[in-house]
PDB file of C-alpha atoms and ligand atoms in Angstrom:
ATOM      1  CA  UNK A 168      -2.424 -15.987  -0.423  1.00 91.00           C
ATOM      2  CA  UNK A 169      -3.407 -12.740   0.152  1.00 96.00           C
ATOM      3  CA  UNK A 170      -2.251  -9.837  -2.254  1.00 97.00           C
ATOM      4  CA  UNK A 171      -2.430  -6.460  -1.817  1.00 98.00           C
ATOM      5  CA  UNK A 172      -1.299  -3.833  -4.144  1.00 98.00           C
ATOM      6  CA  UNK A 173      -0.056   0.003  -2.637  1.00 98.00           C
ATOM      7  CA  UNK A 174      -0.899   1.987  -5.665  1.00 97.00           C
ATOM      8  CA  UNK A 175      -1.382   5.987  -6.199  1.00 96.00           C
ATOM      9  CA  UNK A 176       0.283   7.480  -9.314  1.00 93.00           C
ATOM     10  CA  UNK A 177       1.136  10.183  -7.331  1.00 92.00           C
ATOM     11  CA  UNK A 178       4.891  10.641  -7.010  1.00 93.00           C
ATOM     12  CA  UNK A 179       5.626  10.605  -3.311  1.00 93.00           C
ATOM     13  CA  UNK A 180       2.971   9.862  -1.621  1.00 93.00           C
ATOM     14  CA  UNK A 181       4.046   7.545   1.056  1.00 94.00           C
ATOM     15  CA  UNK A 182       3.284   3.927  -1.397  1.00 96.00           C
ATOM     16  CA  UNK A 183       6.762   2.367  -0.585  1.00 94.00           C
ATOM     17  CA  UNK A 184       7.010   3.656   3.211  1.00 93.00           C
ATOM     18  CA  UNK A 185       3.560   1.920   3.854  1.00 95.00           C
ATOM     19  CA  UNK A 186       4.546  -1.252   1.787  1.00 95.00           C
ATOM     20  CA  UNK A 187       7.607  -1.894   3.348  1.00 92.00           C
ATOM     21  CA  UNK A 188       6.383  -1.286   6.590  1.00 91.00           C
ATOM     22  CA  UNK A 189       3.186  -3.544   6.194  1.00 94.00           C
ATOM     23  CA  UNK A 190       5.094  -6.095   4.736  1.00 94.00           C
ATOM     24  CA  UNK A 191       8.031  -5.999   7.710  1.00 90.00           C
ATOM     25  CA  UNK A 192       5.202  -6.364  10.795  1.00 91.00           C
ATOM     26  CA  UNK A 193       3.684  -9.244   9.093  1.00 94.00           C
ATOM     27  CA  UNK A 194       7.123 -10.543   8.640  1.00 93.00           C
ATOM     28  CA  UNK A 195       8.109  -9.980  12.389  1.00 89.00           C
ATOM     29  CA  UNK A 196       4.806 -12.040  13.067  1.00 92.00           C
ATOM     30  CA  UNK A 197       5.907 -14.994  11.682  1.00 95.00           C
ATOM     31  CA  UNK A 198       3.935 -14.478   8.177  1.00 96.00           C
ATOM     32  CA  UNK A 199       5.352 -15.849   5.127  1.00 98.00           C
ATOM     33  CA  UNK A 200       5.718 -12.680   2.706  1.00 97.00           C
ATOM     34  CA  UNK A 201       6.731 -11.765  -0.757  1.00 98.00           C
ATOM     35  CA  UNK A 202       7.293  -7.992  -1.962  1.00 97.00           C
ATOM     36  CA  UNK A 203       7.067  -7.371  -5.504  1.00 97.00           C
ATOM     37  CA  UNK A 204       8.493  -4.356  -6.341  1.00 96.00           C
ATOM     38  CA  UNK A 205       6.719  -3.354  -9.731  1.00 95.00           C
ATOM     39  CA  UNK A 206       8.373   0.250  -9.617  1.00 94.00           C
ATOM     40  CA  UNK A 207      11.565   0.349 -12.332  1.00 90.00           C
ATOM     41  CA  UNK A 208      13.298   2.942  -9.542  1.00 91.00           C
ATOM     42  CA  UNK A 209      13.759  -0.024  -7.383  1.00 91.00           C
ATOM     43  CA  UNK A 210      12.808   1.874  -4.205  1.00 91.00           C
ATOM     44  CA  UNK A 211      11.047  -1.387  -2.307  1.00 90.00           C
ATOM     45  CA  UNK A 212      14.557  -3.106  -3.274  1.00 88.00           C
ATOM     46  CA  UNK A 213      16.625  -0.387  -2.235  1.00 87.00           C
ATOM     47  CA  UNK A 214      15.003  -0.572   1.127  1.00 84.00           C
ATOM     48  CA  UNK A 215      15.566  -4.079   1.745  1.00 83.00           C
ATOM     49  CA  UNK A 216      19.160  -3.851   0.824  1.00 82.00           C
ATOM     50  CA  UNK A 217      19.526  -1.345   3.226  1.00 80.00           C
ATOM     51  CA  UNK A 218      17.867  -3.038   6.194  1.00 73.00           C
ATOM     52  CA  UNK A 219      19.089  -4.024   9.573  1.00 70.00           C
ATOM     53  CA  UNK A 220      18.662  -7.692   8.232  1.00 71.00           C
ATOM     54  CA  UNK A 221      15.078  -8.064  10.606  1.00 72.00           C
ATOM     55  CA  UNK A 222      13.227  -8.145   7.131  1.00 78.00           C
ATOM     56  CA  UNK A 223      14.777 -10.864   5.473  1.00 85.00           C
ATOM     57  CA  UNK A 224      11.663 -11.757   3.569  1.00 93.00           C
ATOM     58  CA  UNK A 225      12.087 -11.578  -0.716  1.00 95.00           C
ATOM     59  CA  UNK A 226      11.934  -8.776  -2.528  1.00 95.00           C
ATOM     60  CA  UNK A 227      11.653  -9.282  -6.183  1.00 96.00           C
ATOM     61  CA  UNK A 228      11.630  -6.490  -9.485  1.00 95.00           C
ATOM     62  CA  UNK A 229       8.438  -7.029 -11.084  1.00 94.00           C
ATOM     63  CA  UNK A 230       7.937  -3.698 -13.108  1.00 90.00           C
ATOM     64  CA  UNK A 231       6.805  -5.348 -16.010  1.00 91.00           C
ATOM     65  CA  UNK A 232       3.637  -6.268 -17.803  1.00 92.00           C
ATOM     66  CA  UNK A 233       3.235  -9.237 -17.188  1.00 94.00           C
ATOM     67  CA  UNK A 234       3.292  -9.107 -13.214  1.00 95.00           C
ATOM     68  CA  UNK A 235      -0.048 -10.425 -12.482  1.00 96.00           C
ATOM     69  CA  UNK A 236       0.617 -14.094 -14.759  1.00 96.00           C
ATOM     70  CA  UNK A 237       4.365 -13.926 -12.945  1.00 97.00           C
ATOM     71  CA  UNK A 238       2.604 -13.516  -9.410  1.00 97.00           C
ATOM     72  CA  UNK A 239       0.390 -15.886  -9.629  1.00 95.00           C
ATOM     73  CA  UNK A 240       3.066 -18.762  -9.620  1.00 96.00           C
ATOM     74  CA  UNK A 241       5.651 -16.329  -7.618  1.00 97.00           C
ATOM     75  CA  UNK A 242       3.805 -15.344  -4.883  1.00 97.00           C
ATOM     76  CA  UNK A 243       1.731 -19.203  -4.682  1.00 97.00           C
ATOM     77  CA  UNK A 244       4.039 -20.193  -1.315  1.00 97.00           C
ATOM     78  CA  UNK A 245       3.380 -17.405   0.593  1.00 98.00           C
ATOM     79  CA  UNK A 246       0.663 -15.991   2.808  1.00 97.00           C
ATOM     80  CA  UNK A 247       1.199 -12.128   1.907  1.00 98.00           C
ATOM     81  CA  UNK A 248       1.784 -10.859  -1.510  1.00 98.00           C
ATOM     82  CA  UNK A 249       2.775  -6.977  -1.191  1.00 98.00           C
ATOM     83  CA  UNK A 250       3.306  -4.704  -4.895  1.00 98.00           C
ATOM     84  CA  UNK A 251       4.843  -1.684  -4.827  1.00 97.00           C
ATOM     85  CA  UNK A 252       3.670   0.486  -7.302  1.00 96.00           C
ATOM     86  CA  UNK A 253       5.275   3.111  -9.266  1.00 93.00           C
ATOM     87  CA  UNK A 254       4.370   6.724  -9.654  1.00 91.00           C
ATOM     88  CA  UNK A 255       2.700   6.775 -12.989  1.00 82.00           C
ATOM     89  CA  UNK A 256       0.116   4.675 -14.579  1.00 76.00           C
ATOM     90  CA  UNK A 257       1.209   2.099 -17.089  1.00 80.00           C
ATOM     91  CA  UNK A 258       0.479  -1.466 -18.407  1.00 86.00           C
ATOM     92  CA  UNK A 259       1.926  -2.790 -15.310  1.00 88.00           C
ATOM     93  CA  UNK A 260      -0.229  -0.936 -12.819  1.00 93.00           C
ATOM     94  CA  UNK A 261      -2.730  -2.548 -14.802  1.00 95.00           C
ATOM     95  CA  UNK A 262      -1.450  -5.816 -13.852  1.00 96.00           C
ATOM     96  CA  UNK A 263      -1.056  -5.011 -10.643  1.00 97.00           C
ATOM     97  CA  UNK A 264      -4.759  -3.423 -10.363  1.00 97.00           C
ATOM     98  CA  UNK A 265      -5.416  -7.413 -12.014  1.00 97.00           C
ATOM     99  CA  UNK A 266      -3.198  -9.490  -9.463  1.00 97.00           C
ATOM    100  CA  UNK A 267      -4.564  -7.923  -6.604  1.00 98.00           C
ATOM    101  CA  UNK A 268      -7.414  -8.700  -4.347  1.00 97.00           C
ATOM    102  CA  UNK A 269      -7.020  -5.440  -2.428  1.00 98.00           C
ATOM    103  CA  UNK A 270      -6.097  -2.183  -3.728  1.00 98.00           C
ATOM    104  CA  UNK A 271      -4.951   0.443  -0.873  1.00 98.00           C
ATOM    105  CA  UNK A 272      -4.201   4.123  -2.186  1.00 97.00           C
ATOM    106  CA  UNK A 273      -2.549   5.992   0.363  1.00 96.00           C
ATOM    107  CA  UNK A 274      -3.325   9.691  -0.048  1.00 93.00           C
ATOM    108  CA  UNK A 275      -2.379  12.756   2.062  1.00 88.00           C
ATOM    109  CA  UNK A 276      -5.576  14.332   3.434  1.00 82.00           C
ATOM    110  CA  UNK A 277      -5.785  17.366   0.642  1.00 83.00           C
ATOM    111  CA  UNK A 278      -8.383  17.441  -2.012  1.00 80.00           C
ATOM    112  CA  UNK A 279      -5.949  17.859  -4.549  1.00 83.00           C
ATOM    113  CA  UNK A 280      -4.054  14.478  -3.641  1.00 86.00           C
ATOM    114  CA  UNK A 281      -7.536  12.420  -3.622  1.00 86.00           C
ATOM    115  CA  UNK A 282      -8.177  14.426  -7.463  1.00 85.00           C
ATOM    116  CA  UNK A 283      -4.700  13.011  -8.807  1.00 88.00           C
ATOM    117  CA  UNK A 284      -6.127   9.355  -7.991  1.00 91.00           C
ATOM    118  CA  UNK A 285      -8.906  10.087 -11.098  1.00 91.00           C
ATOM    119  CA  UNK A 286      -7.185   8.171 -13.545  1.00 93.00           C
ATOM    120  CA  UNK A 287      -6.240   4.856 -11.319  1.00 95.00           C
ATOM    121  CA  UNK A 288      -9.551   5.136  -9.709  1.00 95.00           C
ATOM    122  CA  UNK A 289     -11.156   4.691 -13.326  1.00 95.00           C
ATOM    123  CA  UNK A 290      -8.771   1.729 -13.910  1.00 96.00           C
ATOM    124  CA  UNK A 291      -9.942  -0.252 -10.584  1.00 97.00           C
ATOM    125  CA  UNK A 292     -13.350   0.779 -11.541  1.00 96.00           C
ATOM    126  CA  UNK A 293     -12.952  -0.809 -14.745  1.00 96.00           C
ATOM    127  CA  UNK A 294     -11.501  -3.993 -13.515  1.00 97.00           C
ATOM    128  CA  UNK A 295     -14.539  -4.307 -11.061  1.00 97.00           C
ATOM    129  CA  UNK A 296     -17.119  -4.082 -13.707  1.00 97.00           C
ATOM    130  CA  UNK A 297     -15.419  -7.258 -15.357  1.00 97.00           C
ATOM    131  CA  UNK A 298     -14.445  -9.389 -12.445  1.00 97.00           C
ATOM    132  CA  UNK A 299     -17.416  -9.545 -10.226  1.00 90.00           C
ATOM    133  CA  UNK A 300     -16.457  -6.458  -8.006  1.00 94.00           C
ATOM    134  CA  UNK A 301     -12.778  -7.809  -7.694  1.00 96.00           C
ATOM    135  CA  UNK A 302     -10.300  -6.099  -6.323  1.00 98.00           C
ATOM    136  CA  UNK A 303     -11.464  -4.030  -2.940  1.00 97.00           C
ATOM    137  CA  UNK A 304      -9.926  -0.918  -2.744  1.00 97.00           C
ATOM    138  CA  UNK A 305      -9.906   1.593  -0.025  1.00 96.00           C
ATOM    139  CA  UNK A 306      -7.903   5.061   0.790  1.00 94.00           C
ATOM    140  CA  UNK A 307      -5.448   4.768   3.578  1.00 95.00           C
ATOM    141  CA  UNK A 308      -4.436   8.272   5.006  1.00 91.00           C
ATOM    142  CA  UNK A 309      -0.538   8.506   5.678  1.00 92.00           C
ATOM    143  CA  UNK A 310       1.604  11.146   6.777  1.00 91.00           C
ATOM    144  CA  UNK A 311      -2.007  12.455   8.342  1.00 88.00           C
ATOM    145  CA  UNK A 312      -0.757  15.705  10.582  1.00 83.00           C
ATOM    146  CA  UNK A 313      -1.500  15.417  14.599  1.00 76.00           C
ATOM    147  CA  UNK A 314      -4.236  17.386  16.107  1.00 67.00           C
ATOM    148  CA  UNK A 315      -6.051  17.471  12.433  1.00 65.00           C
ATOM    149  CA  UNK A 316      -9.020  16.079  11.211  1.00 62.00           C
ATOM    150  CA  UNK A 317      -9.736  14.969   7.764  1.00 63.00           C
ATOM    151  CA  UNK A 318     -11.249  18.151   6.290  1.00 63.00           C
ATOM    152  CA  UNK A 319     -14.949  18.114   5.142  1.00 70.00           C
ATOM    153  CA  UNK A 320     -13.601  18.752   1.423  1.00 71.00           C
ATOM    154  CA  UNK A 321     -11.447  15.568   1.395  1.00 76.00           C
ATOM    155  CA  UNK A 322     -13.929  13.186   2.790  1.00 76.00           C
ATOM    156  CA  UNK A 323     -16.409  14.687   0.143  1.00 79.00           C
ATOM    157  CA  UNK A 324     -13.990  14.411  -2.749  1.00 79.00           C
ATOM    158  CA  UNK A 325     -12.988  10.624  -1.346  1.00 83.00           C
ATOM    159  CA  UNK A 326     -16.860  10.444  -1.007  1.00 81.00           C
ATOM    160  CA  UNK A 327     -17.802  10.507  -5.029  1.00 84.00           C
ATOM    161  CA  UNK A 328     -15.429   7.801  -5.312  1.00 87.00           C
ATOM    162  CA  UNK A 329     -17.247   5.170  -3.405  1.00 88.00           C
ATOM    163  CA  UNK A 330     -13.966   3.501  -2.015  1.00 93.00           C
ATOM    164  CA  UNK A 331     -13.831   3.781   1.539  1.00 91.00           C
ATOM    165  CA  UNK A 332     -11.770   5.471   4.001  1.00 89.00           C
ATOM    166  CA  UNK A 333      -9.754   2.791   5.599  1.00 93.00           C
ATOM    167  CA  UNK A 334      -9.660   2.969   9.517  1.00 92.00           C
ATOM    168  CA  UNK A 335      -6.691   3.382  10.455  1.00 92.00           C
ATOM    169  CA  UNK A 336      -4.083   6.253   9.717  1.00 89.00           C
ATOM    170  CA  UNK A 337      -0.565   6.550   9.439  1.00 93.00           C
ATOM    171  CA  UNK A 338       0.639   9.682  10.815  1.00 92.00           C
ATOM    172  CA  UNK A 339       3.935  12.183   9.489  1.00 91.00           C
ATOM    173  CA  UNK A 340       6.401  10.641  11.679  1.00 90.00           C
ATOM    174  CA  UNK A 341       9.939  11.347  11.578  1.00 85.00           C
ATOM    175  CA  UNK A 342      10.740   7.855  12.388  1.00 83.00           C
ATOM    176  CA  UNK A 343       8.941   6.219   9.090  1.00 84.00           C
ATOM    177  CA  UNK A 344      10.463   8.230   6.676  1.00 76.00           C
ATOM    178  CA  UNK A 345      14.109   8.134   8.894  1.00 65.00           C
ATOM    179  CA  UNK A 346      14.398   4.085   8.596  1.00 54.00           C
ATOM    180  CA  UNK A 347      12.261   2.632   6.228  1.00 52.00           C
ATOM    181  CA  UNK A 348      14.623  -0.265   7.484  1.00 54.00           C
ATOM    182  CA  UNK A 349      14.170  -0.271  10.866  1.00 58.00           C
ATOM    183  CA  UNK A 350      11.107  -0.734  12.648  1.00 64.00           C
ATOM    184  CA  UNK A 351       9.106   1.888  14.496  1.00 61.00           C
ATOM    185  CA  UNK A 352       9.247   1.910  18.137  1.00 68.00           C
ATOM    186  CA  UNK A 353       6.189   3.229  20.397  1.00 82.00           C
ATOM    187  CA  UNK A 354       3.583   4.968  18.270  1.00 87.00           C
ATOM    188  CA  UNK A 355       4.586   4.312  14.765  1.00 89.00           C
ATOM    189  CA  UNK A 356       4.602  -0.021  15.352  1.00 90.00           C
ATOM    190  CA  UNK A 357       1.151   0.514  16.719  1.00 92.00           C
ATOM    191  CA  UNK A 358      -0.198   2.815  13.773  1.00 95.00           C
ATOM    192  CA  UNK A 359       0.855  -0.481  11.578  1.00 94.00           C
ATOM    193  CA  UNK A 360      -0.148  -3.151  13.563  1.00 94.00           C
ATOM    194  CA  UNK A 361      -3.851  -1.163  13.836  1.00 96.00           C
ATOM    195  CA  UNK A 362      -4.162  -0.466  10.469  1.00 97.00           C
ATOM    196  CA  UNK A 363      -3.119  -4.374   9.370  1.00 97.00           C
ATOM    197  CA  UNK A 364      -5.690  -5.031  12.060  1.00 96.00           C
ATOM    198  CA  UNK A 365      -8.478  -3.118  10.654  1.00 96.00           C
ATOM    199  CA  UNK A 366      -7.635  -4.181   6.793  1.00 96.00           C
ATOM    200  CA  UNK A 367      -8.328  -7.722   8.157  1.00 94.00           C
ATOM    201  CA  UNK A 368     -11.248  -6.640   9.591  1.00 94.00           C
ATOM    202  CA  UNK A 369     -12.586  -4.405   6.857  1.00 94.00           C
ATOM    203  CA  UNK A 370     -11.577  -6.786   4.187  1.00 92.00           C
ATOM    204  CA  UNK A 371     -12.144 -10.480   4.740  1.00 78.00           C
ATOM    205  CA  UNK A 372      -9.613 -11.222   1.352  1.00 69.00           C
TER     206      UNK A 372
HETATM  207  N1  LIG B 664       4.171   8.467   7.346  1.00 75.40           N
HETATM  208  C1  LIG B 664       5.237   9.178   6.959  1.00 75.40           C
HETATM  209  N2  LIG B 664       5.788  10.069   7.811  1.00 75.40           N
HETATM  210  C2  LIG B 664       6.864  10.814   7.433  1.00 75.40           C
HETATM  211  N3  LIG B 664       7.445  10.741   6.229  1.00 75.40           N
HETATM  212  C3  LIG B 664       6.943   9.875   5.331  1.00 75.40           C
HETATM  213  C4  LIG B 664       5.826   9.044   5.644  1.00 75.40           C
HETATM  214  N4  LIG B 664       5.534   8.293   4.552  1.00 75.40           N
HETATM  215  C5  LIG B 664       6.446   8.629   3.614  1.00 75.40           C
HETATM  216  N5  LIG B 664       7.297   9.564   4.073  1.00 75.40           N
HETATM  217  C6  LIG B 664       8.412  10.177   3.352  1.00 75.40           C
HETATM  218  O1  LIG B 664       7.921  10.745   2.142  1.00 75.40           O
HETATM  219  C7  LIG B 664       8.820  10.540   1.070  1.00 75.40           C
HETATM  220  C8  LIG B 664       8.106   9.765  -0.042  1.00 75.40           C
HETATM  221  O2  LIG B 664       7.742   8.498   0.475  1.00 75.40           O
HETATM  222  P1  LIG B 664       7.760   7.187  -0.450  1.00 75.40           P
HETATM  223  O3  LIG B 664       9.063   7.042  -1.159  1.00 75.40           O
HETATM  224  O4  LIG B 664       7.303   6.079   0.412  1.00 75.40           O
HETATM  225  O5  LIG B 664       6.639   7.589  -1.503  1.00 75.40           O
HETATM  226  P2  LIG B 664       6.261   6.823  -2.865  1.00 75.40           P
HETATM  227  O6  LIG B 664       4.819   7.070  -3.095  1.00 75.40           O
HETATM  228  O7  LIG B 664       6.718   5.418  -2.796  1.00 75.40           O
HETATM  229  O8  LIG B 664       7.144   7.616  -3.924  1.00 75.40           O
HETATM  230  P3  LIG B 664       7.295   7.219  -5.502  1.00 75.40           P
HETATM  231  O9  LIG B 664       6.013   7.651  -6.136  1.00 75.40           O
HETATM  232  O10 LIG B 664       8.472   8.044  -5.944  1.00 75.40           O
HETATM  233  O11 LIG B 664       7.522   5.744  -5.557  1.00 75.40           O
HETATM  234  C9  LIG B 664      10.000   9.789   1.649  1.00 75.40           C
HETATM  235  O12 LIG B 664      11.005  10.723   1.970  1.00 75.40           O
HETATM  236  C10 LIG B 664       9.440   9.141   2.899  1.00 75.40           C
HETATM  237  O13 LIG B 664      10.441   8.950   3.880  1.00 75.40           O
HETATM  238 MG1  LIG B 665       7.886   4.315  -4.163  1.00 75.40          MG
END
């Protein structure tokens, strides 16, 4: 089972776009998948309910506490465990930071998104020092503009972090944040299926 949590306690940053979308391709491929939705807004649920019925994998509310001790029996049957976290930092982003064995933080390439990650940066960092290095975690540029590169500023400000950059970057495309519930066509499926590619790659957990 591998679980991966989409955390940033930035409001808006792209967390349940990328979730749903991750969690949809491996679903198209066959994968057995759970999404936990550990956001009280119900956003990750909101999207499945409104889907075309193509991801008709579960999505369960988890925004409590305990998430990490629920997921471990929960998410047991299946081969992808997805969390959805919400836009502040609380016990159950804790949990979450605890359940998971890979921690993506998708950020918008400006300096002052990477600075609002301080506080849940600290937390992973925490965890880390008590489990052995576990989880991963790794920045995962989304709604990255075409025809920019990642300024010198945000790669130094990702840089003091010592998370990586993940390879791999989901670009501001009308057609993610039009249909969270349908899937991309042309560029957009191929922006996912690279970046689940390089994850695997990147991450062997
Ligand atoms: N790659 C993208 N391209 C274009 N629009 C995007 C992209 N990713 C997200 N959006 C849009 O940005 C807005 C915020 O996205 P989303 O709800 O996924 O963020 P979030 O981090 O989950 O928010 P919250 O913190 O409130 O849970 C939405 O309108 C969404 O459609
Ligand atoms: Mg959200």
């Amino acid at each position: 089972m591998a679980r991966r949590a989409i955390l940033n306690p930035k409001g808006g940053c792209g967390k349940t776009t990328l979730v749903a979308h991750l969690a949809r391709a491996l679903h198209l491929k066959r994968q057995t998948v759970l999404l936990a939705d550990a956001d009280a807004q119900g956003s990750a649920r909101d999207w499945h309910n409104a889907g075309d019925g193509k991801a008709d994998f579960p999505v369960i509310d988890l925004d409590r506490p305990t998430l990490d001790r629920d997921l471990a029996s929960l998410g047991a049957p299946y081969q992808w465990v997805f969390i959805d976290g919400a836009a502040k930092l609380e016990k159950m982003i804790a949990a979450a930071v605890k359940a998971a064995d890979l921690v993506l933080i998708p950020i918008e390439p400006s300096p002052l998104d990477i600075w609002a990650c301080d506080p849940l940066v600290e937390m992973i960092q925490a965890r880390q020092t008590v489990t052995d290095g576990a989880p991963a975690a790794a920045f995962v540029v989304t709604r990255a503009k075409k025809g920019t590169l990642l300024a010198r500023e945000v790669a130094d400000a990702i840089k003091t972090y010592g998370f990586p950059i993940q390879r791999g970057s989901i670009y501001d495309r009308t057609i993610f944040a039009r249909s969270t519930a349908d899937e991309p066509a042309g560029p957009g499926a191929w922006e996912i299926h690279h970046l689940l590619k390089h994850i695997q790659d990147a991450f062997d957990v």
